[in-house]
XYZ file of C-alpha atoms in Angstrom:
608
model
C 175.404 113.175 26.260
C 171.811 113.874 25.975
C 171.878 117.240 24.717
C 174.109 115.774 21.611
C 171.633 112.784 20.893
C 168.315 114.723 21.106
C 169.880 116.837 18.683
C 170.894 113.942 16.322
C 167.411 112.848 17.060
C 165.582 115.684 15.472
C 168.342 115.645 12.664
C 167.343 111.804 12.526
C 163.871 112.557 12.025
C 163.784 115.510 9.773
C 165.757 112.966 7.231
C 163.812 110.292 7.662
C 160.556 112.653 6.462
C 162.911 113.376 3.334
C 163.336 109.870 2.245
C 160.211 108.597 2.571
C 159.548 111.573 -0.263
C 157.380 114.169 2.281
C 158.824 117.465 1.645
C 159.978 119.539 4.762
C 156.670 121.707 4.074
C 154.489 118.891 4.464
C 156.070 117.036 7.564
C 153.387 117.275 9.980
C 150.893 120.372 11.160
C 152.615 123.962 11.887
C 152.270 123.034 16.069
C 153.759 119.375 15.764
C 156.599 121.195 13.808
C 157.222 123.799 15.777
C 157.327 121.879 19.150
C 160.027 119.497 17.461
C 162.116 122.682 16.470
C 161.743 124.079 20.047
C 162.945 120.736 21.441
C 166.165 121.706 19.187
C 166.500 125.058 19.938
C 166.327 124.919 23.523
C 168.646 121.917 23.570
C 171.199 123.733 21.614
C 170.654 127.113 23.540
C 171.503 125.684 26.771
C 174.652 123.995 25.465
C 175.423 127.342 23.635
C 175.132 129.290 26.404
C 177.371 127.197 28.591
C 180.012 126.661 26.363
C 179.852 130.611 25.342
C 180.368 131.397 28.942
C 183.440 129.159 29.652
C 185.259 130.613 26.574
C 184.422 134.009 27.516
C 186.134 133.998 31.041
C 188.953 132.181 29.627
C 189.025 135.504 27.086
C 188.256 137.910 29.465
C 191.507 136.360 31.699
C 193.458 136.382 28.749
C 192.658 140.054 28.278
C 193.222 141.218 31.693
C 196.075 139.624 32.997
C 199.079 138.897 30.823
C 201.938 137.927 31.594
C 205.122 137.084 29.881
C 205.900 133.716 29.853
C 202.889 132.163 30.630
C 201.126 130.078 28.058
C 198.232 128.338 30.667
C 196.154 131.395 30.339
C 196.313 131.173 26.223
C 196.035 127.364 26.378
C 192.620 127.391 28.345
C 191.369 130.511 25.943
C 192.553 128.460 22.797
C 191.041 125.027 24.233
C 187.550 126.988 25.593
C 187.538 128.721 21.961
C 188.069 125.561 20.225
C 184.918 123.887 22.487
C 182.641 126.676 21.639
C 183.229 126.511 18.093
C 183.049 122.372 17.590
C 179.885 123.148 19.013
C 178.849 125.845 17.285
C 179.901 124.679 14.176
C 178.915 121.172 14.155
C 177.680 119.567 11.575
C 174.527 118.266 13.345
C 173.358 122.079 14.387
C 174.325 123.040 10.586
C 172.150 120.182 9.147
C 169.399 120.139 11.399
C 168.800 124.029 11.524
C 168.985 124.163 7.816
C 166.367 121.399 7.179
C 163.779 123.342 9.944
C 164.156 126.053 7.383
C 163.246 124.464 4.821
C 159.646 124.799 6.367
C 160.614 128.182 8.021
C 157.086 129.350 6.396
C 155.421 126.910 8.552
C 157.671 128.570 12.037
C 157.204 131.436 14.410
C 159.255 134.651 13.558
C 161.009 133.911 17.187
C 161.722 130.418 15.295
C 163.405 131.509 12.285
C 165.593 134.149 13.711
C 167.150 131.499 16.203
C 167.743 128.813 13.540
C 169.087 131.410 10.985
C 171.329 132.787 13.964
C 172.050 129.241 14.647
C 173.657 128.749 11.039
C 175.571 132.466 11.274
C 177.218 131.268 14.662
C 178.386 128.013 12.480
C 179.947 130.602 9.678
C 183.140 131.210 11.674
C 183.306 127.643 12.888
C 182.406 124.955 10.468
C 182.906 121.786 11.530
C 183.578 120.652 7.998
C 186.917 122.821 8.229
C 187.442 121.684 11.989
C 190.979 121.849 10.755
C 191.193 124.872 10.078
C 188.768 126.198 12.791
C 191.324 124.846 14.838
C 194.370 126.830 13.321
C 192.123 129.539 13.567
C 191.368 129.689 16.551
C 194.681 128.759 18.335
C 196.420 131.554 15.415
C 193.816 134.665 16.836
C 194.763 133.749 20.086
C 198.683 134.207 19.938
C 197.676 137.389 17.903
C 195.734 138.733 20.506
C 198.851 137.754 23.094
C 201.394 139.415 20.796
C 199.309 142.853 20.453
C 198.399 143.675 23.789
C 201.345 141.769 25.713
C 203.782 144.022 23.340
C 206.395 146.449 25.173
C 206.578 149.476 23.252
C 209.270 151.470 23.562
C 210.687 155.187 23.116
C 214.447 155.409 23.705
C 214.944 152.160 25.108
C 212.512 152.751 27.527
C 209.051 150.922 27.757
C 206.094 152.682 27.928
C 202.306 151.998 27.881
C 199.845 153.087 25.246
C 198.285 155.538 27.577
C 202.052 157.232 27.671
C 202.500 157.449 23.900
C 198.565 158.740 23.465
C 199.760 161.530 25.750
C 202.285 162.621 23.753
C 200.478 162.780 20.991
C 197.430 164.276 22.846
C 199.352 167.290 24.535
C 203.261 167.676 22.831
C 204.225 170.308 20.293
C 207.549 168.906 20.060
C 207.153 167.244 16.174
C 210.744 165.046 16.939
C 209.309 163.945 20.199
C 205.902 163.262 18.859
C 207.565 161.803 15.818
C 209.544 159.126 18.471
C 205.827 158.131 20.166
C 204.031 157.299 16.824
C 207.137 155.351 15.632
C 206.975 153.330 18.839
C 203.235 152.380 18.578
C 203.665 151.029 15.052
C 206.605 148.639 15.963
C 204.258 146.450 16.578
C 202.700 145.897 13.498
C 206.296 144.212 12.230
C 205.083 141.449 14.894
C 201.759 141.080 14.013
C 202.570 141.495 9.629
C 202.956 137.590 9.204
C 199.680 136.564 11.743
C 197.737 138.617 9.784
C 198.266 136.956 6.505
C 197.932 133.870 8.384
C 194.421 134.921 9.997
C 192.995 136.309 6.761
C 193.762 133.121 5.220
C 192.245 130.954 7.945
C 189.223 133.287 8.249
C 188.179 133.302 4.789
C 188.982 128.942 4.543
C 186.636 128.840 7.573
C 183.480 130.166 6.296
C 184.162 129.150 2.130
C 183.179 126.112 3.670
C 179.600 127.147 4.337
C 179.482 128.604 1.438
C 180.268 132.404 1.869
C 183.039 133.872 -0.741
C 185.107 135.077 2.229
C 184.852 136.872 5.417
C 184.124 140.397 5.214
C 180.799 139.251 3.418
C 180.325 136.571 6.660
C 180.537 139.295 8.786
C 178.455 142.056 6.536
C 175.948 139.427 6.562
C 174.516 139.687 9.686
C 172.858 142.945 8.905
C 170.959 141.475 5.863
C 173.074 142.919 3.273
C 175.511 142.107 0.437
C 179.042 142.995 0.290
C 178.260 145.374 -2.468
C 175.118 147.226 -0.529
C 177.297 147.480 2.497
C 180.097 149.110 0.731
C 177.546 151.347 -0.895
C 176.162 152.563 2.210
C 179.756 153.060 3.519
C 180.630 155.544 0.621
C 177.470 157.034 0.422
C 178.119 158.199 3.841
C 181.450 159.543 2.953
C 180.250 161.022 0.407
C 177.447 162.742 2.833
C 179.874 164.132 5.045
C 182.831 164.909 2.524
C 181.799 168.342 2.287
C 182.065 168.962 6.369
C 185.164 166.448 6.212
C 187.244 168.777 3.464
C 186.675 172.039 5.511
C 187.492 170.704 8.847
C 190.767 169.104 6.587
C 191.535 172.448 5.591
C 191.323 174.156 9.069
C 193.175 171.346 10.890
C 196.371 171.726 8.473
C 196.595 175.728 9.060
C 195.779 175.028 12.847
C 198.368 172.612 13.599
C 201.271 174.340 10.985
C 200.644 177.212 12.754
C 201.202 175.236 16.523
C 204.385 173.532 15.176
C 205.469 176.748 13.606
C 205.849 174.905 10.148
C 204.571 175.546 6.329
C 201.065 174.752 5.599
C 201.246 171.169 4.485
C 198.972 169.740 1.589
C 198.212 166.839 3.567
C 198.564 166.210 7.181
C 201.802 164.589 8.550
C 200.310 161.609 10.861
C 202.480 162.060 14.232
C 200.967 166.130 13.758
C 197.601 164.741 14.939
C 196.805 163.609 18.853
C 195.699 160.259 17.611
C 197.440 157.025 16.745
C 195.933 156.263 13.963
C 194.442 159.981 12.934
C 190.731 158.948 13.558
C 189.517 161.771 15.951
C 191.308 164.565 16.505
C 188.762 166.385 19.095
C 191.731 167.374 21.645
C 192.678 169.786 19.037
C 190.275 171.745 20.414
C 189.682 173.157 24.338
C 186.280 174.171 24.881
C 186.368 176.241 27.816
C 185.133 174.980 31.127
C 184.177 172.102 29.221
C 187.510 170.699 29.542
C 187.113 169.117 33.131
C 190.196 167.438 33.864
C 190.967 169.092 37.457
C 187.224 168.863 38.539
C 187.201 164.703 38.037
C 190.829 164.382 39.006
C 189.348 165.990 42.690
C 186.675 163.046 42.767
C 188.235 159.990 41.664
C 187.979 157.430 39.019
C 185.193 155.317 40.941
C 183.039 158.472 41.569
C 183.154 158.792 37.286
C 181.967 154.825 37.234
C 178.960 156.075 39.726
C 177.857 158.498 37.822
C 177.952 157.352 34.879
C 175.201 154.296 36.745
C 173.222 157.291 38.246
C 172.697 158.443 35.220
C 171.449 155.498 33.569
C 169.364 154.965 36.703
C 167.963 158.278 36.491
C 166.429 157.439 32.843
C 164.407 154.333 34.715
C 167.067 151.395 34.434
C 167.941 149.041 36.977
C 171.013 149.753 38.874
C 174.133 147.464 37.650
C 174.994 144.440 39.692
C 176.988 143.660 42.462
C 179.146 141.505 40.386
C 179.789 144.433 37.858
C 181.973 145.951 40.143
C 183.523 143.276 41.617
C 184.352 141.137 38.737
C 185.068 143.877 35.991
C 188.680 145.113 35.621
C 187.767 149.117 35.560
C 191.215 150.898 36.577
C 195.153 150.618 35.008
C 196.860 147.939 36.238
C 199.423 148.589 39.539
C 202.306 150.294 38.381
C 204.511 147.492 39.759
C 202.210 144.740 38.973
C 203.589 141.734 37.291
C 201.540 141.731 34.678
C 200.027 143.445 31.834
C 196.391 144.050 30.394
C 194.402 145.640 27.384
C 194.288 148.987 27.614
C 191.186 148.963 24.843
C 188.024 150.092 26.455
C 184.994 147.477 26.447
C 181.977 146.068 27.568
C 181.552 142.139 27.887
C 177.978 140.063 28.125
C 179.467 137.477 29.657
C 176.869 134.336 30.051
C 174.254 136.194 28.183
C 172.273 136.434 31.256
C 173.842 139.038 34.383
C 177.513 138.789 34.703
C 177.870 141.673 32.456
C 181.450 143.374 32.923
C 184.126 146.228 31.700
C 187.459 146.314 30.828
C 188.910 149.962 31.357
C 191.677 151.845 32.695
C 189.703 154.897 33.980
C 191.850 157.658 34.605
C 190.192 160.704 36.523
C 189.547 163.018 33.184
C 187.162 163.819 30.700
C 188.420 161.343 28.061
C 187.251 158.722 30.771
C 184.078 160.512 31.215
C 183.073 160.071 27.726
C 184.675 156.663 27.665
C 182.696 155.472 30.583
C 179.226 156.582 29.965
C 180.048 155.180 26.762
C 181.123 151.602 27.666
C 178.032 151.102 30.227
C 175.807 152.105 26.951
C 176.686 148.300 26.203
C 176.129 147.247 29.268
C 172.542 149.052 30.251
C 171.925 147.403 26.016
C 172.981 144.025 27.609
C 170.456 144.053 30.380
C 167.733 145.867 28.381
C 167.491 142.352 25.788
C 168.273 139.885 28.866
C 164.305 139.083 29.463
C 162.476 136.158 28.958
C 160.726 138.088 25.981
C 164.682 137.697 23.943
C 166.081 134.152 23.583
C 169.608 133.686 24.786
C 170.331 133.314 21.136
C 168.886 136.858 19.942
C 170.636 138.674 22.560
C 172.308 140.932 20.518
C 172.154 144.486 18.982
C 169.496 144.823 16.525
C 172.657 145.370 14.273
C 176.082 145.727 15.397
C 176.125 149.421 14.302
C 173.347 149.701 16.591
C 175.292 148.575 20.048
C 177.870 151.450 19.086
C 175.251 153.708 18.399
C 173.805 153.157 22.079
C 177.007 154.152 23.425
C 178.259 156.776 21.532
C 174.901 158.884 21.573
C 175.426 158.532 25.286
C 178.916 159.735 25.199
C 177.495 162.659 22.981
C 174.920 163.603 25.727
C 177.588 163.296 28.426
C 179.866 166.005 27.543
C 176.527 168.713 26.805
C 176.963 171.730 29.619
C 173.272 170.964 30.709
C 174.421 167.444 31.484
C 177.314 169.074 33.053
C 176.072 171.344 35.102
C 173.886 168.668 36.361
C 176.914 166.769 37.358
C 178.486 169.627 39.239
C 181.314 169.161 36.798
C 180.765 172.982 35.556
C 179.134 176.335 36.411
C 175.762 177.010 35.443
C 176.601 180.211 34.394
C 179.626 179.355 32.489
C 179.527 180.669 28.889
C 180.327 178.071 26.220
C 181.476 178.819 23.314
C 178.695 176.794 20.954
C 181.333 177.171 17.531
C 183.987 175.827 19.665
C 181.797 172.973 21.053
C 180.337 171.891 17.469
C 184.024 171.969 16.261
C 185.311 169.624 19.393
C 182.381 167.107 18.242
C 183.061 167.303 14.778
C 187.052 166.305 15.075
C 185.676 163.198 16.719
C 181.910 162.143 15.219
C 183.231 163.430 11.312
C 186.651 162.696 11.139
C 186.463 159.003 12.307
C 183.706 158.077 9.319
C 186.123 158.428 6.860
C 188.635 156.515 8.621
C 185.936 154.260 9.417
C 183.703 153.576 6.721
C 186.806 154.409 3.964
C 190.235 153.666 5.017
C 189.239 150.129 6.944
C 186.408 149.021 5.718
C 188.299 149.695 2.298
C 191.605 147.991 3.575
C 189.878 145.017 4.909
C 187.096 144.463 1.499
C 190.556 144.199 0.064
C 192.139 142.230 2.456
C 189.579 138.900 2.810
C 187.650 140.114 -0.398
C 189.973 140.428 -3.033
C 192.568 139.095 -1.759
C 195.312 141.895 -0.949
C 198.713 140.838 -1.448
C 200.783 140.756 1.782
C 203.867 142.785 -0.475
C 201.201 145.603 -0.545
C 199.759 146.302 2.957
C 201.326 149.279 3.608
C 201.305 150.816 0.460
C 197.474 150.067 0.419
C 197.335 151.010 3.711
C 198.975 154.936 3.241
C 197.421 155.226 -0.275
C 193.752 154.784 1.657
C 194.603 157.088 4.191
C 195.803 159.543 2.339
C 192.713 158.455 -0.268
C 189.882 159.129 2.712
C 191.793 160.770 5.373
C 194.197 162.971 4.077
C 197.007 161.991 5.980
C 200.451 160.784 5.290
C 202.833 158.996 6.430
C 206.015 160.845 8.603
C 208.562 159.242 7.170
C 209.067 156.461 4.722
C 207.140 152.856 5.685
C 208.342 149.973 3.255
C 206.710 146.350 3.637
C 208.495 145.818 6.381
C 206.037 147.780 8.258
C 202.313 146.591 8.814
C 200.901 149.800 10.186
C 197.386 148.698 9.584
C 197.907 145.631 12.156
C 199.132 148.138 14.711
C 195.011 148.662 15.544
C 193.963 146.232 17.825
C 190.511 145.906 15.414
C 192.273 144.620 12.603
C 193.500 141.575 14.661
C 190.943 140.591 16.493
C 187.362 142.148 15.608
C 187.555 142.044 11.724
C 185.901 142.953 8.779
C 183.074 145.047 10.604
C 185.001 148.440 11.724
C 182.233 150.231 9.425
C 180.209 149.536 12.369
C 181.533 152.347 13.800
C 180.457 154.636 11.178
C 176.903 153.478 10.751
C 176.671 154.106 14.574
C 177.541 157.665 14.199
C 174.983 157.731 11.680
C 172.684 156.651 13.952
C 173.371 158.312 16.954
C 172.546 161.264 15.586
C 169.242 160.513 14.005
C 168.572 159.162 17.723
C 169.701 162.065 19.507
C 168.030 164.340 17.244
C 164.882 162.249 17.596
C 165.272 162.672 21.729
C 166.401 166.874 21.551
C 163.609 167.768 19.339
C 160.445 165.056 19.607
C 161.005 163.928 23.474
C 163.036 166.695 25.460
C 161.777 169.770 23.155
C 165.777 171.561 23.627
C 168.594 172.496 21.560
C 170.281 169.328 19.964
C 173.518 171.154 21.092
C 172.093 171.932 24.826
C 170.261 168.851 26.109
C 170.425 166.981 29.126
C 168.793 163.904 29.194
C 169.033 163.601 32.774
C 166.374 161.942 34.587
C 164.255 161.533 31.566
C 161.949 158.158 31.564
C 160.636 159.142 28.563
C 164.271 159.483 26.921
C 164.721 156.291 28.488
C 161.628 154.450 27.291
C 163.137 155.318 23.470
C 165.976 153.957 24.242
C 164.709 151.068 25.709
C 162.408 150.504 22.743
C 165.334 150.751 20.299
C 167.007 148.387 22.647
C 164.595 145.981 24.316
C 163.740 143.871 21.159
C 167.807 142.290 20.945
C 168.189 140.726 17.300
C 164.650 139.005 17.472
C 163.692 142.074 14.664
C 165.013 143.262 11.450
C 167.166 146.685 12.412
C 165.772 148.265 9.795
C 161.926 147.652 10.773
C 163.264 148.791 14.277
C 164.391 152.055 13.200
C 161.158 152.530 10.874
C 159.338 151.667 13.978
C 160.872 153.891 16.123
C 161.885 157.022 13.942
C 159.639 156.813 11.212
C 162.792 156.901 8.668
C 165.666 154.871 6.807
C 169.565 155.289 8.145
C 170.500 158.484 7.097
C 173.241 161.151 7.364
C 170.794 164.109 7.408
C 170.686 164.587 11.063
C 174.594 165.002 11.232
C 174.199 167.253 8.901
C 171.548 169.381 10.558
C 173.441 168.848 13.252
C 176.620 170.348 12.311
C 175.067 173.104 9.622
C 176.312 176.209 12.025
C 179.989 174.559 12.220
C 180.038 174.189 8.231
C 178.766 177.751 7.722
C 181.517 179.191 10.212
C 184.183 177.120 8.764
C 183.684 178.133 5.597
C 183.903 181.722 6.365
C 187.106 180.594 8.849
C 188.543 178.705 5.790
C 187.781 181.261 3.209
C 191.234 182.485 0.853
C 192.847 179.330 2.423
C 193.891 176.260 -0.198
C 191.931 173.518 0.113
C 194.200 170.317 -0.618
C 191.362 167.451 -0.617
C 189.221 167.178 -4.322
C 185.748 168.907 -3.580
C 184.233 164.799 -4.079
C 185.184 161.467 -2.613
């Protein structure tokens, strides 16, 4: 009870200054003023960070042990949700942050980016629309139940996601392949009439604070309009197309030729070891690069390890205790009684130390990458938890940038140096360098258009303009046949929902073109590290024990959201976001795939 009325207190007397005619400017001296917007701050920070935590381990339950039948588990996530957000979104923290910035010329920098973080955290959760807030949040939560507590099926039989992804991964049977992409869109028929139901909600929720709808809520926590962020989405399409097109052209005579069928003129989406045709990197099998037997040998846990040696080995602190035992890192039992999402992920639980992972680590180089991936977030969670980062600010300089982290270490992880280091291969193994660029490209390239075209297109449609629910899937196919050049197997009426079928759609909206700008990024980052810090081939690094390496990456990490991403990366690399190190990157790839693709028809237009 005292938290709530020294917050109505401050409220009380930033109003009172306003009727008595004193603008917010002229309310007392810059110290007096800033003292009384502390007093807010930390008031609402330690009720934020409370109330964050509870609804986080009632998510984090929710995501790791389902079971059928039991609503408990989804009442305590929909009832710790619903807490958070009447807090966040309360009319008292809207007001009273709002009038402090009103004199934000008169606060610290530390100041303005809490209160301004302060009002985004209200976006999703007005408490003017508690009624909706409320629909919101209890209409994401059976969403979330209904995706990842599914049973898919092939045959009758159930299977997990892990089974259908190896299907597609590693069968050349085309009706058997056919069966296991069928099965993982079922359900989006489940999830068709939620969705509707959540874009409506989503885009109520924030109207009421005065954003036009929810994919520019979300794009505006990088500083950007809707329009600039789309821009930068297609200008990095546009970027890459060239690279994109070739490796489009290549993949259709590659995989006819492995099914034994014509050359299509787009790609057939059950051809391509992917769900959702977003990376398609175990096309390719770089010699001795493909591990599989070496980590099966060692063990899931040794893979975690590692993959904390490694960051220890750059100068960070080793994870804690509680990492291990509180993070849910391997498939569930095969006869246990319940269920949990497969989708990798790192979680900053109480924004201080319990920082956790949900996996299912499997022994193989998928995992590998995965993992050294996932504790990217984690080593970027502890880097910003210092007293030097309020609990509010501890966050990614930009969301983009969190990916980014982990990605560029996934990058670095699967480099022979790296490897060798690892005892995972032979130093004197000869890789194939071609082979290796190509095996990055089907995964860095081909997910930007999927990325930065098909859903951040499909979604801009979706909350932005509105997309009618008769036309989901026929937006959805024309997009990725649009960016991707893919197509559907066989027919998919309205019925279908295929777009719902990703788990992002549902429940981390309107920002997949995170992913994108991250790729972006990471490669301006790793090019940064190969050339200025390590002085070795961008292709042949290992990063390995560097504490300079890891003094970059602490720099780009260390500052959470208390600075402008953009003054970060001008900071740190002396330039603006741009695709040119991808491109430099991949330049020997393009020039041997255009010689590889050379008298061979080229079915995507030569622009985007």
């Amino acid at each position: 009870m005292k938290k709530v009325i020294l917050s109505l207190s401050v409220l009380a007397m930033l109003s009172a200054c306003n009727n008595e005619g004193t603008s917010a400017e002229k309310i007392e001296d810059n110290s007096a003023l800033q003292a009384k917007a502390d007093s807010f701050i930390t008031v609402y920070t330690n009720e934020y960070q409370q109330l964050y935590y509870t609804s986080a381990k009632a998510e984090w339950e929710l995501n790791t042990h389902i079971v059928e039948g039991d609503t408990l588990t989804s009442q305590k996530a929909e009832e710790a949700g619903k807490a958070y957000a009447a807090f966040t979104g309360s009319e008292n923290n809207i007001n009273a942050a709002r009038e402090f910035l009103k004199a934000k010329d008169k606060l610290t920098h530390l100041q303005v980016k809490q209160l301004e973080a302060i009002l985004y955290a209200a976006g999703a959760n007005p408490a003017v629309a508690a009624d909706i807030v409320s629909q919101k949040i209890k209409a994401e939560t059976e969403q979330t139940k209904t995706l990842f507590g599914y049973d898919f099926k092939i045959d009758g039989k159930s299977v997990s996601t892990n089974d259908i992804d190896g299907v597609l991964e590693s069968s050349t049977n085309l009706p058997e392949r056919l069966k296991a992409w069928e099965a993982s869109k079922e359900v989006g028929k489940e999830l068709k009439g939620g969705l509707v139901n959540l874009r409506d909600l989503r885009n109520k929720s924030v109207q009421a604070l005065g954003y036009d709808d929810y994919f520019q809520f979300q794009v505006s926590e990088y500083g950007m309009t809707t329009q600039e962020m789309v821009d930068l989405n297609q200008q990095a399409i546009k970027d890459i197309w060239p690279l994109y097109r070739e490796l489009h052209t290549w993949a259709r005579y590659e995989l006819a030729e492995k099914y034994n069928q014509p050359v299509p003129e787009m790609l057939p989406a059950h051809w391509l070891p992917n769900r959702w045709g977003q990376e398609w990197s175990s096309m390719v099998n770089v010699e001795g690069l493909n591990f599989d037997k070496a980590l099966e040998a060692k063990g899931a846990e040794w893979i975690t390890k590692q993959g904390e040696d490694f960051y220890v080995s750059l100068g960070f602190d080793p994870l804690p205790e509680s990492f291990y035992t509180l993070s849910s890192l391997y498939p569930a039992p095969a006869d246990a009684d319940y269920k949990k999402n497969n989708h990798a992920s790192a979680w900053h639980m109480d924004l201080k130390n319990d920082v956790r992972s949900l996996m299912s680590i499997e022994p193989n180089t998928r995992w590998w990458n995965t993992v050294l991936h996932e504790l990217g977030h984690i080593y970027y969670y502890q880097a910003y938890s210092t007293p030097q980062v309020p609990v509010i600010l501890r966050g990614g300089a930009n969301r983009a940038y969190h990916e980014a982290i982990g990605t560029l270490i996934g990058l670095a992880s699967m480099q022979k140096p790296f490897l060798v280091q690892q005892g995972l291969v032979d130093e004197n193994l000869k890789v194939d360098t071609i082979k290796g660029l190509l095996k990055e490209a089907l995964d860095y390239i081909v997910v930007m258009p999927w990325a930065s075209g098909v859903m951040t297109d499909f979604e801009h449609q979706l909350y932005s303009e509105n997309l009618s629910k008769d036309e989901f899937n026929k937006t959805w196919w024309e997009l990725k046949k649009k960016y991707q050049g893919i197509v559907p197997p066989t027919e998919r009426g309205e019925e279908f929902c295929d777009a719902a079928s990703k788990t992002h759609i549902n429940n981390d909206a309107a920002q997949y073109y995170d992913y994108a700008l991250a790729n972006v990024l990471l490669f301006q980052f790793h090019m940064y590290i190969a050339k200025d810090i390590l002085k070795q081939n961008p292709h042949n690094t290992n990063y390995y024990g560097s504490k300079e390496t890891g003094e970059f990456l602490n720099s780009l990490m260390a500052p959470g959201a208390t600075q402008d991403w953009r003054i970060n990366l001008e900071d740190n690399l002396g330039e603006e976001i741009s695709a040119k190190a991808i491109l430099e990157y991949f330049a020997p790839l393009m020039k041997w795939l255009q010689e590889e693709n050379a008298g061979r028809k080229v079915s995507l237009p030569e622009s985007i």
